[in-house]
XYZ file of C-alpha atoms in Angstrom:
699
model
C -62.396 -97.274 97.659
C -63.213 -100.753 96.757
C -61.620 -103.846 97.668
C -60.537 -106.353 94.840
C -61.290 -110.164 95.356
C -57.892 -112.123 94.520
C -59.683 -114.429 92.117
C -60.406 -111.344 89.789
C -56.716 -110.144 89.621
C -55.322 -110.285 86.256
C -52.485 -112.577 87.380
C -51.306 -116.385 87.136
C -52.631 -118.891 89.497
C -49.138 -119.225 91.236
C -49.663 -115.590 92.472
C -53.361 -116.371 93.745
C -51.765 -119.565 95.523
C -49.232 -117.431 97.547
C -51.573 -114.931 98.431
C -54.314 -117.721 99.561
C -51.745 -119.336 101.557
C -51.157 -116.310 103.655
C -54.873 -116.256 104.003
C -55.465 -113.090 101.590
C -58.717 -113.564 99.529
C -59.350 -110.008 98.887
C -56.921 -106.837 98.473
C -57.804 -103.827 100.706
C -58.593 -100.462 99.388
C -54.927 -99.110 99.151
C -54.004 -102.282 97.341
C -56.987 -102.242 94.974
C -56.090 -98.472 94.206
C -52.561 -99.173 93.278
C -53.438 -101.791 90.852
C -56.203 -99.420 89.479
C -53.548 -96.933 88.948
C -51.431 -99.400 86.838
C -49.129 -101.127 89.208
C -49.270 -104.605 87.321
C -48.574 -102.899 84.089
C -45.422 -101.445 85.647
C -46.742 -97.807 85.991
C -44.056 -95.817 87.952
C -45.881 -94.893 91.295
C -45.199 -93.029 94.498
C -47.694 -94.619 96.931
C -48.511 -93.058 100.454
C -50.659 -94.471 103.018
C -50.628 -95.037 106.762
C -48.534 -97.608 108.686
C -49.946 -100.966 108.365
C -52.105 -100.526 105.056
C -50.395 -103.091 103.345
C -47.697 -101.553 100.997
C -45.286 -104.365 101.442
C -47.830 -106.498 99.417
C -48.292 -103.748 96.729
C -44.418 -103.961 96.318
C -44.471 -107.914 95.935
C -47.323 -107.661 93.301
C -45.365 -104.788 91.495
C -42.162 -106.819 91.248
C -43.555 -110.219 90.436
C -45.744 -108.729 87.775
C -42.454 -106.859 86.546
C -40.464 -110.085 86.522
C -43.231 -112.301 84.939
C -43.340 -109.443 81.995
C -39.647 -110.397 81.323
C -37.937 -107.968 83.855
C -34.389 -108.854 84.582
C -34.065 -108.102 88.266
C -35.871 -106.408 91.198
C -34.163 -104.588 93.931
C -36.276 -103.821 97.384
C -34.459 -101.146 99.308
C -35.165 -100.306 103.156
C -33.652 -97.965 105.566
C -32.932 -100.296 108.381
C -31.424 -104.002 108.651
C -34.230 -105.187 110.841
C -36.612 -104.259 108.145
C -34.436 -105.813 105.595
C -34.410 -109.301 107.344
C -38.233 -108.865 107.735
C -38.770 -108.168 103.991
C -36.474 -110.814 102.948
C -38.462 -113.423 104.971
C -41.618 -112.181 103.336
C -40.545 -112.343 99.767
C -39.219 -116.032 100.219
C -42.704 -117.097 99.663
C -42.458 -116.251 95.987
C -39.681 -118.815 95.743
C -42.763 -121.045 94.776
C -42.748 -119.440 91.633
C -39.149 -120.018 90.951
C -38.090 -116.734 91.825
C -34.855 -116.661 93.852
C -34.628 -114.273 96.898
C -31.439 -113.000 98.071
C -30.507 -110.370 100.782
C -27.502 -108.270 101.417
C -26.352 -105.677 103.971
C -23.178 -104.240 105.495
C -19.629 -105.103 104.233
C -19.475 -102.125 101.833
C -16.158 -103.009 100.146
C -17.433 -105.622 97.781
C -19.622 -106.095 94.640
C -21.476 -108.907 96.131
C -21.175 -111.090 92.788
C -23.243 -113.817 94.314
C -26.279 -111.882 93.942
C -26.290 -112.443 90.216
C -28.108 -115.692 91.006
C -31.005 -113.921 92.512
C -34.134 -112.489 90.830
C -35.024 -110.377 93.924
C -32.366 -108.690 95.965
C -33.503 -107.279 99.293
C -31.059 -104.459 100.654
C -30.605 -101.311 102.690
C -30.033 -97.682 101.224
C -26.395 -97.537 102.273
C -25.555 -101.128 100.888
C -27.309 -100.320 97.463
C -25.246 -96.832 97.304
C -22.045 -98.675 98.263
C -22.796 -101.225 95.308
C -23.190 -98.800 92.728
C -19.807 -97.425 93.334
C -18.509 -101.025 92.416
C -20.343 -101.314 89.455
C -21.261 -105.032 89.204
C -22.953 -106.494 86.088
C -25.732 -107.913 87.994
C -26.843 -104.296 89.484
C -26.706 -102.682 86.225
C -29.030 -105.585 84.994
C -31.637 -104.393 87.533
C -34.432 -102.701 86.138
C -37.099 -102.541 88.913
C -36.614 -100.795 92.268
C -38.834 -100.437 95.233
C -37.740 -97.640 97.731
C -39.519 -98.341 100.882
C -39.862 -95.885 103.732
C -39.318 -93.104 101.430
C -39.754 -90.618 103.871
C -36.507 -91.093 105.222
C -35.493 -88.693 102.602
C -36.250 -86.070 105.598
C -33.919 -87.795 107.981
C -30.638 -85.997 108.596
C -28.474 -88.840 108.608
C -29.895 -91.374 106.032
C -31.738 -88.767 103.764
C -28.653 -87.922 101.635
C -28.249 -91.820 100.945
C -31.856 -92.162 100.009
C -31.698 -89.163 97.656
C -28.515 -90.733 96.452
C -30.060 -94.018 95.538
C -33.306 -92.217 94.132
C -31.163 -90.259 91.640
C -29.975 -93.610 90.019
C -33.122 -95.698 90.595
C -35.617 -93.328 89.017
C -33.744 -93.931 85.552
C -35.478 -97.181 85.944
C -38.853 -98.710 86.636
C -39.650 -97.309 90.344
C -42.136 -97.687 92.954
C -41.747 -95.670 96.227
C -43.679 -96.426 99.187
C -44.053 -94.019 102.353
C -46.114 -93.015 105.162
C -48.033 -89.766 104.459
C -46.098 -87.158 102.554
C -47.608 -83.559 102.416
C -45.937 -82.809 99.424
C -46.408 -85.903 97.489
C -47.076 -84.124 94.211
C -43.618 -82.396 94.224
C -41.896 -85.765 95.258
C -43.711 -87.796 92.614
C -42.859 -85.208 89.776
C -39.216 -85.547 90.796
C -39.524 -89.252 90.712
C -41.335 -89.086 87.301
C -44.027 -90.952 89.138
C -47.771 -90.769 89.487
C -48.861 -90.052 93.387
C -51.201 -92.351 94.860
C -52.182 -91.164 98.353
C -54.912 -92.402 100.511
C -55.544 -92.213 104.468
C -57.072 -95.831 104.618
C -56.132 -97.647 107.687
C -56.862 -101.346 108.350
C -57.691 -100.537 111.862
C -59.034 -96.904 112.303
C -56.991 -94.502 114.586
C -58.448 -92.537 117.425
C -56.049 -89.709 118.406
C -56.208 -87.671 121.641
C -54.492 -85.397 124.213
C -53.793 -86.942 127.807
C -53.688 -84.170 130.138
C -51.717 -85.170 133.436
C -52.399 -82.383 135.843
C -54.284 -82.412 139.155
C -56.914 -84.454 137.314
C -56.138 -86.964 134.557
C -58.126 -87.146 131.422
C -57.857 -87.891 127.706
C -59.732 -85.699 125.279
C -60.030 -86.988 121.781
C -60.019 -85.259 118.388
C -63.731 -86.358 117.854
C -64.694 -84.341 120.986
C -64.939 -87.236 123.399
C -63.410 -87.535 126.678
C -62.730 -89.864 129.380
C -61.585 -89.294 132.983
C -58.834 -91.622 134.639
C -58.115 -92.378 138.144
C -54.729 -92.031 139.552
C -51.993 -89.717 140.019
C -49.706 -90.592 136.953
C -51.166 -90.172 133.660
C -49.173 -92.952 131.732
C -50.168 -95.522 134.403
C -53.598 -94.549 134.648
C -53.923 -94.833 130.884
C -51.990 -97.933 130.692
C -54.035 -99.802 133.449
C -57.209 -98.892 131.486
C -56.097 -100.291 128.182
C -54.601 -103.520 129.549
C -57.669 -104.066 131.613
C -59.820 -103.950 128.622
C -57.471 -106.574 127.016
C -55.196 -104.390 124.946
C -51.397 -104.084 124.653
C -49.715 -100.449 125.235
C -46.326 -99.298 123.666
C -45.304 -96.286 125.500
C -42.608 -93.860 123.791
C -40.219 -92.127 125.878
C -37.574 -89.680 124.689
C -34.524 -91.173 126.200
C -33.351 -94.653 127.305
C -33.496 -93.547 130.936
C -36.942 -92.592 130.695
C -37.778 -95.678 128.977
C -36.576 -97.946 131.671
C -37.671 -95.694 134.533
C -41.265 -95.868 132.880
C -41.248 -99.689 132.586
C -40.305 -100.222 136.393
C -43.065 -97.852 137.184
C -45.687 -99.793 135.053
C -44.443 -103.085 136.515
C -46.045 -102.110 139.620
C -49.246 -102.436 138.180
C -51.107 -105.842 138.520
C -51.722 -107.729 135.105
C -53.424 -110.930 134.162
C -50.698 -113.018 132.679
C -49.980 -116.225 131.382
C -47.269 -117.488 133.850
C -46.180 -120.401 132.247
C -45.494 -118.904 128.800
C -43.991 -116.013 130.430
C -41.464 -118.125 132.422
C -40.525 -119.713 128.967
C -40.047 -116.499 127.474
C -37.716 -115.347 130.541
C -35.710 -118.662 129.869
C -35.176 -117.664 126.299
C -33.973 -114.263 127.514
C -31.804 -115.797 129.868
C -29.929 -117.807 127.043
C -29.354 -114.930 124.708
C -25.530 -114.799 124.233
C -25.083 -111.270 123.091
C -26.305 -109.384 126.266
C -24.742 -108.057 129.416
C -26.041 -110.356 132.732
C -27.396 -107.007 134.482
C -29.653 -106.399 131.548
C -30.938 -109.667 131.372
C -31.782 -109.971 135.207
C -33.658 -106.336 134.727
C -35.691 -107.505 131.807
C -36.394 -111.061 133.249
C -37.699 -109.301 136.446
C -39.842 -106.849 134.236
C -40.975 -109.888 132.089
C -42.589 -111.684 134.808
C -44.591 -108.472 135.435
C -45.682 -108.399 131.693
C -43.391 -105.522 130.869
C -40.449 -104.783 129.009
C -38.156 -101.814 127.818
C -36.822 -101.496 124.298
C -34.223 -99.358 122.777
C -31.180 -99.379 120.704
C -28.968 -99.984 123.747
C -30.140 -103.532 123.933
C -28.415 -106.411 122.048
C -30.452 -107.862 118.907
C -30.900 -111.087 120.595
C -32.705 -109.298 123.480
C -34.767 -107.253 121.381
C -35.852 -110.352 119.290
C -37.232 -112.069 122.512
C -39.182 -108.921 123.597
C -40.557 -108.310 120.281
C -41.720 -112.128 119.961
C -43.347 -111.936 123.234
C -45.089 -108.678 122.501
C -46.350 -110.299 119.056
C -47.562 -113.451 120.999
C -49.493 -110.833 123.428
C -47.486 -112.166 126.487
C -45.744 -108.976 127.225
C -48.547 -106.384 127.827
C -46.620 -103.229 127.917
C -43.199 -102.200 125.809
C -41.671 -98.739 126.976
C -39.455 -97.626 124.022
C -37.396 -94.751 122.476
C -38.856 -93.809 118.999
C -36.360 -95.692 117.352
C -38.877 -98.854 117.667
C -41.608 -96.993 115.680
C -39.506 -96.837 112.607
C -37.584 -100.228 112.797
C -40.094 -103.074 113.650
C -43.666 -103.972 112.681
C -45.011 -104.063 116.264
C -48.497 -102.822 116.527
C -50.448 -102.419 119.867
C -53.890 -101.438 121.000
C -52.677 -98.089 122.282
C -49.560 -95.832 121.690
C -48.621 -93.499 124.618
C -46.478 -90.397 123.212
C -45.032 -89.459 126.543
C -42.789 -86.648 125.406
C -43.021 -84.164 122.545
C -39.653 -83.010 123.531
C -36.037 -84.427 122.835
C -32.403 -83.418 123.658
C -30.559 -82.223 120.732
C -26.978 -83.507 120.883
C -25.389 -80.885 118.756
C -26.555 -78.198 120.954
C -25.705 -79.030 124.445
C -28.560 -78.839 126.740
C -31.144 -77.875 124.267
C -34.494 -79.384 123.929
C -36.366 -79.421 120.920
C -40.047 -80.602 119.792
C -40.212 -83.820 117.774
C -41.377 -83.484 114.035
C -44.891 -84.217 113.190
C -43.693 -86.997 110.862
C -42.182 -88.556 113.952
C -45.646 -88.491 115.713
C -47.154 -89.937 112.733
C -44.514 -92.834 112.764
C -45.250 -93.520 116.417
C -49.225 -93.159 116.407
C -49.160 -95.264 113.367
C -48.235 -98.209 115.368
C -51.690 -98.058 117.124
C -54.224 -100.699 116.172
C -53.594 -104.545 115.900
C -55.380 -105.841 112.810
C -57.345 -108.990 113.625
C -57.591 -107.858 117.309
C -58.717 -104.360 117.495
C -61.629 -102.585 115.946
C -60.092 -99.349 116.968
C -56.551 -98.271 117.715
C -55.804 -95.374 120.067
C -52.694 -92.703 120.242
C -52.468 -90.147 122.894
C -50.059 -87.492 123.694
C -49.153 -86.610 127.096
C -48.969 -83.000 128.274
C -48.392 -81.664 131.624
C -51.304 -79.066 131.662
C -54.601 -77.830 129.613
C -52.571 -74.606 128.412
C -50.644 -76.990 126.168
C -53.323 -79.424 124.941
C -54.826 -77.325 122.356
C -51.558 -76.261 120.761
C -50.152 -79.618 120.749
C -53.466 -81.251 119.556
C -53.442 -78.515 116.335
C -49.682 -79.370 115.391
C -49.648 -83.232 116.195
C -53.063 -84.450 115.367
C -54.729 -81.932 113.313
C -51.847 -81.030 110.902
C -50.285 -82.784 108.117
C -46.323 -83.838 108.588
C -43.690 -81.749 107.399
C -42.801 -81.431 103.459
C -39.862 -83.794 102.449
C -36.799 -81.759 101.808
C -33.546 -82.602 100.463
C -30.629 -83.292 102.992
C -27.834 -83.111 100.490
C -27.284 -79.371 101.272
C -24.104 -79.576 103.352
C -20.367 -80.467 102.302
C -19.996 -83.758 103.978
C -23.251 -85.100 102.424
C -22.925 -83.580 98.791
C -19.045 -84.418 98.422
C -19.646 -87.986 99.336
C -22.471 -88.068 96.876
C -20.049 -86.504 94.111
C -17.577 -89.058 95.048
C -19.982 -91.958 94.539
C -21.006 -90.471 90.897
C -17.446 -90.264 89.971
C -16.725 -93.730 90.955
C -19.129 -95.117 88.260
C -16.296 -94.256 85.606
C -18.251 -91.142 84.682
C -17.075 -88.029 82.894
C -17.333 -84.709 84.461
C -19.976 -83.760 82.103
C -22.089 -86.954 83.147
C -21.308 -86.198 86.844
C -22.808 -82.602 86.466
C -25.817 -83.843 84.597
C -26.471 -86.359 87.455
C -26.284 -83.820 90.024
C -28.927 -81.669 88.263
C -31.442 -84.716 89.067
C -31.111 -84.260 93.070
C -34.177 -82.936 94.809
C -32.029 -80.011 96.436
C -32.553 -76.331 94.843
C -30.635 -76.241 91.689
C -28.838 -73.078 92.515
C -27.596 -74.419 95.792
C -26.609 -77.718 93.620
C -24.556 -75.600 91.244
C -22.283 -73.899 94.194
C -21.928 -77.318 95.886
C -20.887 -78.986 92.505
C -18.098 -76.265 91.673
C -16.856 -76.412 95.167
C -17.028 -80.067 95.686
C -15.274 -80.905 92.377
C -12.356 -78.253 93.412
C -12.029 -79.780 96.975
C -11.808 -83.319 96.023
C -9.242 -82.504 93.538
C -7.220 -80.423 96.020
C -7.294 -83.108 98.602
C -6.245 -85.965 96.189
C -9.575 -87.772 95.469
C -9.760 -86.654 91.535
C -6.839 -86.402 89.154
C -7.747 -84.731 85.755
C -11.384 -83.836 85.587
C -13.476 -86.461 87.919
C -11.212 -89.272 87.373
C -10.343 -90.838 90.761
C -6.777 -91.147 91.707
C -5.828 -94.377 93.569
C -6.517 -92.884 96.933
C -9.931 -91.648 95.702
C -10.850 -95.021 94.205
C -9.997 -96.824 97.493
C -12.018 -94.057 99.505
C -15.120 -94.543 97.016
C -14.611 -98.423 97.370
C -14.671 -98.422 101.142
C -17.880 -96.375 101.442
C -16.408 -93.997 103.908
C -16.999 -90.130 103.980
C -14.111 -88.334 102.216
C -14.037 -86.008 105.146
C -13.185 -89.376 107.192
C -10.496 -90.150 104.562
C -9.007 -86.551 104.813
C -8.872 -86.846 108.470
C -6.903 -90.200 108.035
C -4.621 -88.788 105.535
C -3.900 -85.554 107.462
C -3.440 -86.873 110.858
C -1.229 -89.931 109.728
C 0.893 -87.802 107.294
C 2.068 -85.941 110.396
C 2.516 -88.775 112.747
C 4.916 -91.465 112.937
C 4.050 -95.046 113.770
C 2.598 -95.562 117.437
C 3.046 -98.641 119.512
C -0.140 -97.830 121.447
C -3.508 -98.382 119.925
C -5.362 -95.385 121.478
C -4.089 -92.769 119.043
C -5.447 -94.749 116.015
C -8.733 -95.500 117.570
C -9.303 -92.026 118.773
C -8.723 -90.591 115.242
C -11.195 -92.802 113.596
C -13.728 -92.400 116.189
C -13.478 -88.584 115.597
C -14.017 -88.992 111.944
C -17.624 -88.126 110.687
C -18.157 -91.929 110.238
C -17.193 -92.669 113.636
C -19.555 -93.783 116.618
C -20.866 -91.412 119.186
C -20.846 -91.926 122.929
C -22.596 -89.529 125.342
C -20.462 -88.159 127.906
C -20.759 -85.953 131.074
C -18.722 -82.940 132.143
C -17.139 -84.808 134.904
C -16.146 -87.712 132.683
C -13.517 -85.833 130.606
C -10.710 -85.607 133.184
C -11.330 -89.323 134.089
C -11.105 -90.209 130.351
C -7.821 -88.359 130.001
C -6.249 -90.014 133.404
C -7.262 -93.354 132.204
C -5.932 -93.339 128.719
C -2.719 -95.424 128.514
C -1.080 -92.930 126.094
C -1.653 -89.497 124.351
C -3.770 -89.260 121.348
C -2.546 -87.565 117.928
C -4.498 -84.785 118.668
C -4.903 -81.989 121.530
C -8.002 -81.203 123.197
C -9.744 -78.537 121.173
C -10.740 -75.050 122.923
C -14.217 -74.705 121.373
C -16.964 -76.462 123.346
C -18.648 -78.427 120.745
C -15.212 -79.681 119.147
C -14.062 -80.716 123.011
C -17.210 -82.605 123.542
C -16.676 -84.599 120.236
C -13.011 -85.146 120.958
C -13.902 -86.511 124.443
C -16.741 -88.325 122.954
C -14.209 -90.298 120.445
C -12.113 -90.623 123.372
C -14.538 -92.571 125.327
C -15.008 -94.808 122.012
C -11.289 -95.365 121.988
C -11.024 -96.495 125.435
C -14.087 -98.802 125.143
C -12.541 -100.420 122.129
C -9.263 -100.558 123.724
C -10.760 -102.477 126.628
C -12.566 -104.742 124.210
C -9.320 -105.860 122.654
C -7.534 -106.220 125.810
C -10.217 -109.139 126.693
C -11.880 -107.147 129.271
C -14.988 -109.034 130.352
C -17.972 -107.652 128.615
C -20.294 -106.955 131.765
C -17.169 -104.949 133.035
C -17.102 -102.700 129.920
C -20.750 -102.069 130.050
C -20.819 -101.175 133.476
C -17.524 -98.814 133.502
C -18.771 -96.904 130.270
C -22.500 -96.998 131.037
C -23.099 -98.819 127.915
C -25.776 -101.400 126.780
C -24.803 -104.635 124.969
C -26.285 -103.047 121.852
C -24.129 -100.073 122.022
C -20.954 -102.322 122.492
C -21.933 -104.201 119.301
C -22.707 -101.080 117.299
C -19.294 -99.492 118.362
C -17.346 -102.799 117.664
C -18.991 -103.247 114.401
C -18.391 -99.524 113.147
C -14.835 -99.612 114.410
C -14.288 -102.682 112.733
C -15.301 -101.188 109.417
C -12.978 -97.805 110.341
C -9.985 -99.887 111.264
C -10.162 -101.821 108.116
C -10.727 -98.725 106.046
C -7.897 -96.994 107.708
C -5.767 -99.861 106.789
C -6.963 -99.928 103.007
C -6.257 -96.093 103.102
C -2.530 -96.281 104.371
C -2.077 -98.943 101.754
C -3.464 -96.669 99.012
C -1.058 -93.877 100.325
C 1.808 -96.368 100.334
C 2.176 -95.933 104.314
C 3.360 -99.661 105.145
C 4.024 -98.700 108.577
C 0.671 -97.579 109.441
C -0.909 -100.119 107.413
C 0.600 -103.002 109.190
C -0.486 -101.527 112.596
C -4.110 -100.816 111.383
C -4.489 -104.296 110.016
C -3.521 -106.075 113.356
C -5.774 -103.617 115.057
C -8.631 -104.511 112.695
C -8.172 -108.101 113.412
C -7.975 -107.429 117.049
C -11.335 -105.332 116.949
C -13.089 -107.862 115.127
C -12.540 -110.686 117.492
C -12.102 -108.722 120.479
C -8.602 -110.227 121.456
C -4.945 -109.488 122.358
C -2.462 -109.981 119.699
C -1.536 -113.406 120.866
C -4.916 -115.094 120.378
C -5.202 -113.968 116.548
C -4.266 -117.181 115.076
C -6.205 -118.967 117.233
C -9.581 -117.358 116.769
C -9.137 -117.925 112.925
C -10.996 -121.177 113.841
C -14.736 -120.761 113.420
C -16.185 -121.070 116.738
C -13.176 -120.124 118.747
C -14.225 -116.412 120.152
C -12.441 -114.334 122.715
C -13.698 -116.545 125.683
C -12.831 -120.029 124.282
C -9.839 -118.743 122.874
C -8.459 -117.499 125.970
C -9.440 -120.780 127.619
C -7.603 -123.035 125.237
C -4.741 -120.761 125.093
C -3.937 -120.760 128.827
C -4.265 -124.568 128.707
C -1.417 -124.747 125.950
C -3.430 -124.937 122.926
C -2.072 -121.738 121.116
C -2.673 -122.724 117.207
C -4.874 -124.300 115.282
C -2.482 -127.057 114.645
C -2.564 -127.697 118.413
C -6.196 -128.345 118.474
C -5.876 -131.051 115.698
C -2.967 -132.582 117.603
C -4.774 -132.797 120.873
C -8.703 -133.442 120.050
C -9.025 -135.002 123.541
C -7.774 -131.940 125.370
C -10.154 -129.509 123.250
C -13.039 -131.885 124.284
C -12.054 -132.034 127.950
C -12.223 -128.035 128.016
C -15.115 -127.045 125.764
C -17.294 -130.459 125.791
C -17.578 -133.152 123.497
C -19.939 -131.489 120.895
C -18.427 -128.303 120.663
C -14.921 -129.610 120.859
C -15.306 -131.980 118.018
C -16.715 -129.135 115.870
C -13.941 -127.027 116.620
C -11.208 -129.608 115.940
C -12.809 -130.223 112.634
C -13.085 -126.360 111.813
C -9.282 -126.271 112.654
C -8.352 -128.994 110.411
C -10.391 -127.251 107.627
C -8.859 -124.165 107.681
C -5.250 -125.629 107.625
C -6.214 -128.177 105.014
C -5.731 -130.956 107.483
C -7.542 -134.080 107.483
C -8.940 -135.934 110.389
């Protein structure tokens, strides 16, 4: 493949200027091939190439050329919020050409009318799927879609949403981007696109198997090998790479293993920039959305040039760690595989410490990771501009496994992409989404024929799904949404979640205790999950301040889900009772990121429960749910709800003000001196102004 000089591109000078500002003077072979295949002329493409091969720039050029040809609006879709923010910041460069760039994610019960002002919108698959249900005019005008990380079609959780978005997007101009797809021709045919496939990487990848037996050795796929000194394979390999000036990402199959490995690696001696490390540690200490024990652990590790990274950490902590690694201050990150998908964080070497993981649905069962997951992790090896070669090694415990593991993960292509719409929960939600677009039964049936799922299976799910949605009050005549069905579609909750709320509340009177409501919501398909041990179950029942709406099931898996939901309910109960965050994290064995995720999800579900209750005309339940939603959002007792309406007054400041006699926004305006004495002059003055603003007062 040839590279193309930017000066030779058939684009206007403004485009070349943006590229030159980034230091791009030539396009790499992947980008050049996309242009050769018609990217700038609007050709529909499915482009698959390894991580780090410049696919984002391909999307940018495709979007800008489309808009320059008179296109109305372009939508760039990613599977993760972290990626959405990252891509948004990249696309902002194009405002130099007067293209306005907007971003949206979360908050599903809205049509985001403000986005009509933007030419390029960056969003997530879930958010876009929810927006289609609201049918805003600005979205109907969108005529170019970039579907990033399209291999998420194979993801059990996000796959159905990716497919749902693709069914609509493939009716417009489309560019799909992905890591290697073994059945790219089938996928491209389904998308009505041309497949463009390349294995080119900016930094060549060397893959091998690390055997951590009596003797530690790495055997590479090219036949070379290296012996390492030591008794621990991961430590020995990490010492070698860092000693040569590289950085290492170590992937482990659980948070506990990631943290344990980080502490072991911290015992190694690395050459560090002490001053910059201390500055990084100070930034981490100032992170507000984190527990104190997390911060103290990470600061101690940072001073050794090491950090762990997983979803249990808050965004603030993860941001500091990622920045430290990009600046090459942190030498080693130990992480769970979620890091491989969510962040652009390359390293000289990647260590896949485990090819097994626990299956949460089958208790005690371990399964091997997929080849695609390995490709995602190994794809992080090699830092453009720093490394002439990246390395990825898989750790095995003995030589017997080495050949099999190498054949499966290194020498084989990833699994073919398959539809994940083949279950009632996913498919019925898809049907509800289609019907929400003021569709007829005929058009809904027609759209279902455009999914990637086998057509015979589709036929069964369509018939059963329409019948189920009608019997459970979502559809009236044909596929016309009832008041209840419309509300559920707008809220973007699973119809089985709505059915649970409807069934449980129809048989229950209003409760003064919040636990039954929180437990019911956590037990729905949309509810957050919590890990529990067998010994915890009795403690959870004993510590609950009141009974739940439902009895403990006899079946083991259902009982596990029951207690997982009860744990979530108790976590949120403590949160809204203003229990200190550190105490909650310690009591339930959570990370600050877990708590944020639980609160965010339960905020959405309590709001949804309130709206569903209103749609069903259950005013008493609706009133309880609304109050609960407000408390979950801010983490406060009911008495603080009026005070925390003031921006800047959270649960801690609110409690301090309340205990000192300042109990309403009006009180803050009447006694600004007292507010400043409690919160400090700068913060106090700002909060007094905010209080005046929200009640229409004048200072």
